[in-house]
Short mmCIF file of N, CA and C in Angstrom, two decimals:
data_model
loop_
_atom_site.label_atom_id
_atom_site.label_comp_id
_atom_site.label_asym_id
_atom_site.label_seq_id
_atom_site.Cartn_x
_atom_site.Cartn_y
_atom_site.Cartn_z
N UNK T 182 11.75 -13.43 27.95
CA UNK T 182 11.63 -12.06 27.53
C UNK T 182 10.35 -11.48 28.11
N UNK T 183 10.44 -10.32 28.72
CA UNK T 183 9.28 -9.73 29.36
C UNK T 183 8.73 -8.59 28.51
N UNK T 184 7.54 -8.18 28.84
CA UNK T 184 6.89 -7.09 28.13
C UNK T 184 7.35 -5.76 28.68
N UNK T 185 7.64 -4.84 27.79
CA UNK T 185 8.00 -3.47 28.19
C UNK T 185 6.86 -2.57 27.79
N UNK T 186 6.55 -1.63 28.66
CA UNK T 186 5.47 -0.69 28.41
C UNK T 186 6.07 0.68 28.14
N UNK T 187 5.60 1.33 27.11
CA UNK T 187 6.11 2.64 26.76
C UNK T 187 5.01 3.67 26.68
N UNK T 188 5.38 4.90 26.89
CA UNK T 188 4.44 6.01 26.77
C UNK T 188 5.21 7.28 26.45
N UNK T 189 4.52 8.23 25.87
CA UNK T 189 5.12 9.53 25.58
C UNK T 189 4.77 10.47 26.73
N UNK T 190 5.79 11.01 27.35
CA UNK T 190 5.60 11.92 28.48
C UNK T 190 5.16 13.28 27.96
N UNK T 191 4.74 14.13 28.88
CA UNK T 191 4.25 15.46 28.50
C UNK T 191 5.34 16.32 27.89
N UNK T 192 6.60 16.07 28.23
CA UNK T 192 7.70 16.85 27.66
C UNK T 192 8.16 16.32 26.31
N UNK T 193 7.51 15.27 25.81
CA UNK T 193 7.81 14.75 24.49
C UNK T 193 8.77 13.58 24.47
N UNK T 194 9.33 13.22 25.60
CA UNK T 194 10.26 12.09 25.64
C UNK T 194 9.49 10.79 25.75
N UNK T 195 10.14 9.72 25.34
CA UNK T 195 9.55 8.39 25.47
C UNK T 195 10.06 7.74 26.75
N UNK T 196 9.15 7.14 27.48
CA UNK T 196 9.51 6.43 28.70
C UNK T 196 9.17 4.96 28.51
N UNK T 197 10.03 4.10 29.02
CA UNK T 197 9.76 2.67 28.97
C UNK T 197 9.77 2.13 30.40
N UNK T 198 8.79 1.29 30.69
CA UNK T 198 8.66 0.72 32.03
C UNK T 198 8.59 -0.79 31.92
N UNK T 199 9.11 -1.46 32.93
CA UNK T 199 9.14 -2.92 32.92
C UNK T 199 7.84 -3.54 33.43
N UNK T 200 7.03 -2.76 34.13
CA UNK T 200 5.77 -3.31 34.64
C UNK T 200 4.65 -2.30 34.43
N UNK T 201 3.45 -2.81 34.42
CA UNK T 201 2.27 -1.96 34.24
C UNK T 201 2.09 -1.02 35.43
N UNK T 202 2.49 -1.46 36.61
CA UNK T 202 2.33 -0.65 37.82
C UNK T 202 3.20 0.61 37.76
N UNK T 203 4.44 0.48 37.30
CA UNK T 203 5.30 1.67 37.22
C UNK T 203 4.82 2.62 36.13
N UNK T 204 4.22 2.07 35.07
CA UNK T 204 3.65 2.91 34.02
C UNK T 204 2.49 3.74 34.58
N UNK T 205 1.61 3.10 35.31
CA UNK T 205 0.47 3.79 35.92
C UNK T 205 0.95 4.81 36.94
N UNK T 206 1.97 4.47 37.72
CA UNK T 206 2.51 5.41 38.72
C UNK T 206 3.11 6.64 38.05
N UNK T 207 3.78 6.45 36.92
CA UNK T 207 4.36 7.59 36.20
C UNK T 207 3.27 8.50 35.64
N UNK T 208 2.18 7.91 35.13
CA UNK T 208 1.07 8.72 34.63
C UNK T 208 0.40 9.50 35.75
N UNK T 209 0.22 8.86 36.90
CA UNK T 209 -0.39 9.55 38.04
C UNK T 209 0.50 10.68 38.55
N UNK T 210 1.80 10.43 38.60
CA UNK T 210 2.73 11.46 39.06
C UNK T 210 2.71 12.67 38.12
N UNK T 211 2.66 12.40 36.82
CA UNK T 211 2.64 13.49 35.85
C UNK T 211 1.34 14.29 35.93
N UNK T 212 0.21 13.62 36.10
CA UNK T 212 -1.04 14.35 36.22
C UNK T 212 -1.11 15.11 37.54
N UNK T 213 -0.51 14.56 38.59
CA UNK T 213 -0.48 15.27 39.87
C UNK T 213 0.37 16.53 39.77
N UNK T 214 1.47 16.46 39.04
CA UNK T 214 2.32 17.63 38.86
C UNK T 214 1.62 18.71 38.05
N UNK T 215 0.89 18.32 37.01
CA UNK T 215 0.18 19.32 36.20
C UNK T 215 -0.96 19.94 37.00
N UNK T 216 -1.63 19.13 37.82
CA UNK T 216 -2.69 19.66 38.68
C UNK T 216 -2.12 20.65 39.69
N UNK T 217 -0.94 20.35 40.24
CA UNK T 217 -0.29 21.25 41.19
C UNK T 217 0.06 22.57 40.53
N UNK T 218 0.50 22.53 39.30
CA UNK T 218 0.80 23.77 38.57
C UNK T 218 -0.43 24.61 38.32
N UNK T 219 -1.53 23.95 37.96
CA UNK T 219 -2.79 24.68 37.71
C UNK T 219 -3.29 25.34 38.99
N UNK T 220 -3.32 24.58 40.08
CA UNK T 220 -3.79 25.17 41.33
C UNK T 220 -2.80 26.18 41.89
N UNK T 221 -1.52 26.03 41.57
CA UNK T 221 -0.53 27.03 41.96
C UNK T 221 -0.79 28.36 41.28
N UNK T 222 -1.16 28.32 39.99
CA UNK T 222 -1.50 29.55 39.27
C UNK T 222 -2.74 30.21 39.87
N UNK T 223 -3.74 29.41 40.19
CA UNK T 223 -4.95 29.95 40.83
C UNK T 223 -4.59 30.55 42.18
N UNK T 224 -3.74 29.87 42.95
CA UNK T 224 -3.31 30.38 44.25
C UNK T 224 -2.51 31.67 44.13
N UNK T 225 -1.71 31.79 43.07
CA UNK T 225 -0.96 33.02 42.84
C UNK T 225 -1.91 34.19 42.65
N UNK T 226 -2.91 33.99 41.82
CA UNK T 226 -3.87 35.06 41.56
C UNK T 226 -4.70 35.38 42.80
N UNK T 227 -5.23 34.36 43.45
CA UNK T 227 -6.06 34.58 44.64
C UNK T 227 -5.26 35.19 45.79
N UNK T 228 -4.04 34.72 45.99
CA UNK T 228 -3.22 35.25 47.07
C UNK T 228 -2.88 36.71 46.87
N UNK T 229 -2.58 37.09 45.62
CA UNK T 229 -2.30 38.50 45.33
C UNK T 229 -3.51 39.38 45.53
N UNK T 230 -4.67 38.90 45.06
CA UNK T 230 -5.89 39.69 45.21
C UNK T 230 -6.27 39.82 46.69
N UNK T 231 -6.18 38.72 47.42
CA UNK T 231 -6.52 38.78 48.85
C UNK T 231 -5.56 39.67 49.63
N UNK T 232 -4.29 39.64 49.28
CA UNK T 232 -3.33 40.52 49.95
C UNK T 232 -3.64 41.99 49.64
N UNK T 233 -4.01 42.28 48.40
CA UNK T 233 -4.34 43.65 48.03
C UNK T 233 -5.59 44.12 48.76
N UNK T 234 -6.61 43.25 48.83
CA UNK T 234 -7.83 43.61 49.55
C UNK T 234 -7.54 43.81 51.03
N UNK T 235 -6.66 42.98 51.60
CA UNK T 235 -6.30 43.14 53.01
C UNK T 235 -5.58 44.47 53.24
N UNK T 236 -4.74 44.87 52.31
CA UNK T 236 -4.05 46.16 52.45
C UNK T 236 -5.06 47.30 52.39
N UNK T 237 -6.05 47.18 51.52
CA UNK T 237 -7.08 48.23 51.43
C UNK T 237 -7.95 48.26 52.69
N UNK T 238 -8.33 47.10 53.19
CA UNK T 238 -9.22 47.03 54.35
C UNK T 238 -8.52 47.45 55.64
N UNK T 239 -7.24 47.15 55.75
CA UNK T 239 -6.50 47.52 56.96
C UNK T 239 -6.06 48.98 56.95
N UNK T 240 -6.33 49.66 55.85
CA UNK T 240 -6.04 51.09 55.71
C UNK T 240 -4.57 51.40 55.98
N UNK T 241 -3.72 50.71 55.27
CA UNK T 241 -2.27 50.93 55.41
C UNK T 241 -1.71 51.53 54.11
N UNK T 242 -2.51 52.34 53.46
CA UNK T 242 -2.06 52.94 52.21
C UNK T 242 -0.99 54.01 52.43
N UNK T 243 -0.74 54.38 53.68
CA UNK T 243 0.31 55.35 53.95
C UNK T 243 1.68 54.68 54.10
N UNK T 244 1.75 53.36 54.03
CA UNK T 244 3.02 52.66 54.04
C UNK T 244 3.78 52.97 52.75
N UNK T 245 5.07 52.81 52.73
CA UNK T 245 5.82 53.01 51.49
C UNK T 245 5.38 52.01 50.41
N UNK T 246 5.50 52.45 49.17
CA UNK T 246 5.03 51.63 48.05
C UNK T 246 5.77 50.30 47.98
N UNK T 247 7.06 50.28 48.27
CA UNK T 247 7.82 49.05 48.19
C UNK T 247 7.36 48.03 49.22
N UNK T 248 6.91 48.52 50.38
CA UNK T 248 6.44 47.61 51.43
C UNK T 248 5.07 47.03 51.06
N UNK T 249 4.19 47.87 50.49
CA UNK T 249 2.90 47.36 50.05
C UNK T 249 3.06 46.33 48.92
N UNK T 250 3.96 46.61 47.99
CA UNK T 250 4.22 45.68 46.90
C UNK T 250 4.80 44.38 47.43
N UNK T 251 5.68 44.47 48.40
CA UNK T 251 6.26 43.27 49.00
C UNK T 251 5.19 42.43 49.68
N UNK T 252 4.25 43.08 50.34
CA UNK T 252 3.16 42.34 50.99
C UNK T 252 2.30 41.61 49.95
N UNK T 253 2.04 42.26 48.83
CA UNK T 253 1.22 41.63 47.79
C UNK T 253 1.97 40.46 47.15
N UNK T 254 3.26 40.64 46.88
CA UNK T 254 4.05 39.56 46.29
C UNK T 254 4.17 38.39 47.27
N UNK T 255 4.37 38.69 48.55
CA UNK T 255 4.44 37.64 49.56
C UNK T 255 3.11 36.90 49.68
N UNK T 256 2.00 37.63 49.66
CA UNK T 256 0.69 36.99 49.71
C UNK T 256 0.43 36.10 48.50
N UNK T 257 0.85 36.57 47.32
CA UNK T 257 0.69 35.76 46.11
C UNK T 257 1.54 34.50 46.18
N UNK T 258 2.76 34.63 46.68
CA UNK T 258 3.63 33.46 46.81
C UNK T 258 3.12 32.44 47.80
N UNK T 259 2.61 32.92 48.92
CA UNK T 259 2.05 32.01 49.92
C UNK T 259 0.82 31.30 49.37
N UNK T 260 -0.02 32.04 48.66
CA UNK T 260 -1.21 31.42 48.06
C UNK T 260 -0.85 30.37 47.04
N UNK T 261 0.14 30.66 46.18
CA UNK T 261 0.56 29.70 45.17
C UNK T 261 1.16 28.45 45.82
N UNK T 262 2.01 28.63 46.81
CA UNK T 262 2.63 27.50 47.48
C UNK T 262 1.59 26.63 48.18
N UNK T 263 0.66 27.27 48.87
CA UNK T 263 -0.35 26.53 49.63
C UNK T 263 -1.25 25.72 48.71
N UNK T 264 -1.78 26.36 47.67
CA UNK T 264 -2.69 25.63 46.79
C UNK T 264 -1.98 24.57 45.96
N UNK T 265 -0.72 24.80 45.61
CA UNK T 265 -0.02 23.76 44.85
C UNK T 265 0.26 22.54 45.72
N UNK T 266 0.52 22.73 47.00
CA UNK T 266 0.75 21.60 47.89
C UNK T 266 -0.56 20.85 48.21
N UNK T 267 -1.67 21.55 48.20
CA UNK T 267 -2.97 20.94 48.51
C UNK T 267 -3.75 20.57 47.26
N UNK T 268 -3.10 20.52 46.10
CA UNK T 268 -3.79 20.33 44.82
C UNK T 268 -4.53 18.99 44.77
N UNK T 269 -3.90 17.91 45.20
CA UNK T 269 -4.56 16.61 45.14
C UNK T 269 -5.75 16.54 46.09
N UNK T 270 -5.63 17.14 47.25
CA UNK T 270 -6.74 17.18 48.20
C UNK T 270 -7.90 18.01 47.64
N UNK T 271 -7.59 19.15 47.07
CA UNK T 271 -8.63 20.01 46.49
C UNK T 271 -9.31 19.29 45.33
N UNK T 272 -8.54 18.60 44.49
CA UNK T 272 -9.12 17.88 43.35
C UNK T 272 -10.03 16.75 43.84
N UNK T 273 -9.63 16.05 44.87
CA UNK T 273 -10.48 14.99 45.43
C UNK T 273 -11.77 15.58 46.00
N UNK T 274 -11.67 16.73 46.65
CA UNK T 274 -12.86 17.38 47.19
C UNK T 274 -13.81 17.82 46.08
N UNK T 275 -13.26 18.35 44.99
CA UNK T 275 -14.08 18.76 43.85
C UNK T 275 -14.79 17.55 43.25
N UNK T 276 -14.07 16.44 43.07
CA UNK T 276 -14.69 15.23 42.53
C UNK T 276 -15.77 14.70 43.47
N UNK T 277 -15.54 14.75 44.76
CA UNK T 277 -16.54 14.30 45.72
C UNK T 277 -17.80 15.15 45.64
N UNK T 278 -17.64 16.47 45.57
CA UNK T 278 -18.81 17.35 45.50
C UNK T 278 -19.58 17.17 44.20
N UNK T 279 -18.88 16.94 43.10
CA UNK T 279 -19.57 16.67 41.83
C UNK T 279 -20.34 15.35 41.92
N UNK T 280 -19.73 14.35 42.53
CA UNK T 280 -20.43 13.07 42.71
C UNK T 280 -21.68 13.21 43.57
N UNK T 281 -21.59 13.97 44.65
CA UNK T 281 -22.75 14.21 45.50
C UNK T 281 -23.84 14.94 44.73
N UNK T 282 -23.45 15.94 43.91
CA UNK T 282 -24.43 16.68 43.13
C UNK T 282 -25.13 15.79 42.11
N UNK T 283 -24.38 14.88 41.48
CA UNK T 283 -24.98 13.96 40.51
C UNK T 283 -25.94 13.01 41.22
N UNK T 284 -25.53 12.46 42.35
CA UNK T 284 -26.41 11.57 43.10
C UNK T 284 -27.67 12.30 43.58
N UNK T 285 -27.51 13.54 44.02
CA UNK T 285 -28.67 14.32 44.44
C UNK T 285 -29.61 14.57 43.28
N UNK T 286 -29.07 14.87 42.11
CA UNK T 286 -29.89 15.10 40.93
C UNK T 286 -30.64 13.86 40.52
N UNK T 287 -29.97 12.72 40.50
CA UNK T 287 -30.63 11.47 40.15
C UNK T 287 -31.68 11.13 41.19
N UNK T 288 -31.37 11.33 42.46
CA UNK T 288 -32.33 11.04 43.52
C UNK T 288 -33.57 11.93 43.44
N UNK T 289 -33.37 13.20 43.14
CA UNK T 289 -34.53 14.10 43.04
C UNK T 289 -35.39 13.77 41.82
N UNK T 290 -34.76 13.34 40.72
CA UNK T 290 -35.53 12.92 39.54
C UNK T 290 -36.34 11.69 39.86
N UNK T 291 -35.72 10.73 40.53
CA UNK T 291 -36.44 9.50 40.91
C UNK T 291 -37.55 9.80 41.92
N UNK T 292 -37.31 10.71 42.83
CA UNK T 292 -38.31 11.07 43.83
C UNK T 292 -39.56 11.68 43.17
N UNK T 293 -39.34 12.54 42.19
CA UNK T 293 -40.46 13.15 41.49
C UNK T 293 -41.19 12.15 40.60
N UNK T 294 -40.46 11.16 40.06
CA UNK T 294 -41.05 10.17 39.17
C UNK T 294 -41.94 9.20 39.96
N UNK T 295 -41.61 8.99 41.20
CA UNK T 295 -42.40 8.03 42.00
C UNK T 295 -43.48 8.79 42.66
#
């Protein structure tokens, strides 16, 4: 008889896995999906704002309203898609920069102490 590993998923269902590795993989996949959703929301907002600013800067306010709105919606969609696909890379970059900042802070404290 082997050990079964169980966990409660984010949607409330119970999952059972036959090995610890598949349990860890399921947790990583779920956190990656939630991170992609978060960065997708940020990309939606940033893409829409950047598209609106581009419309203002390019001075195309004489275009029909439906075309300007389509450009903003398209920009928001592209931003959301791009950031959601790059979510794991962005998260790794953020963790790396925080690690560098912590090491720099510790190093500067030690430098002043010596």
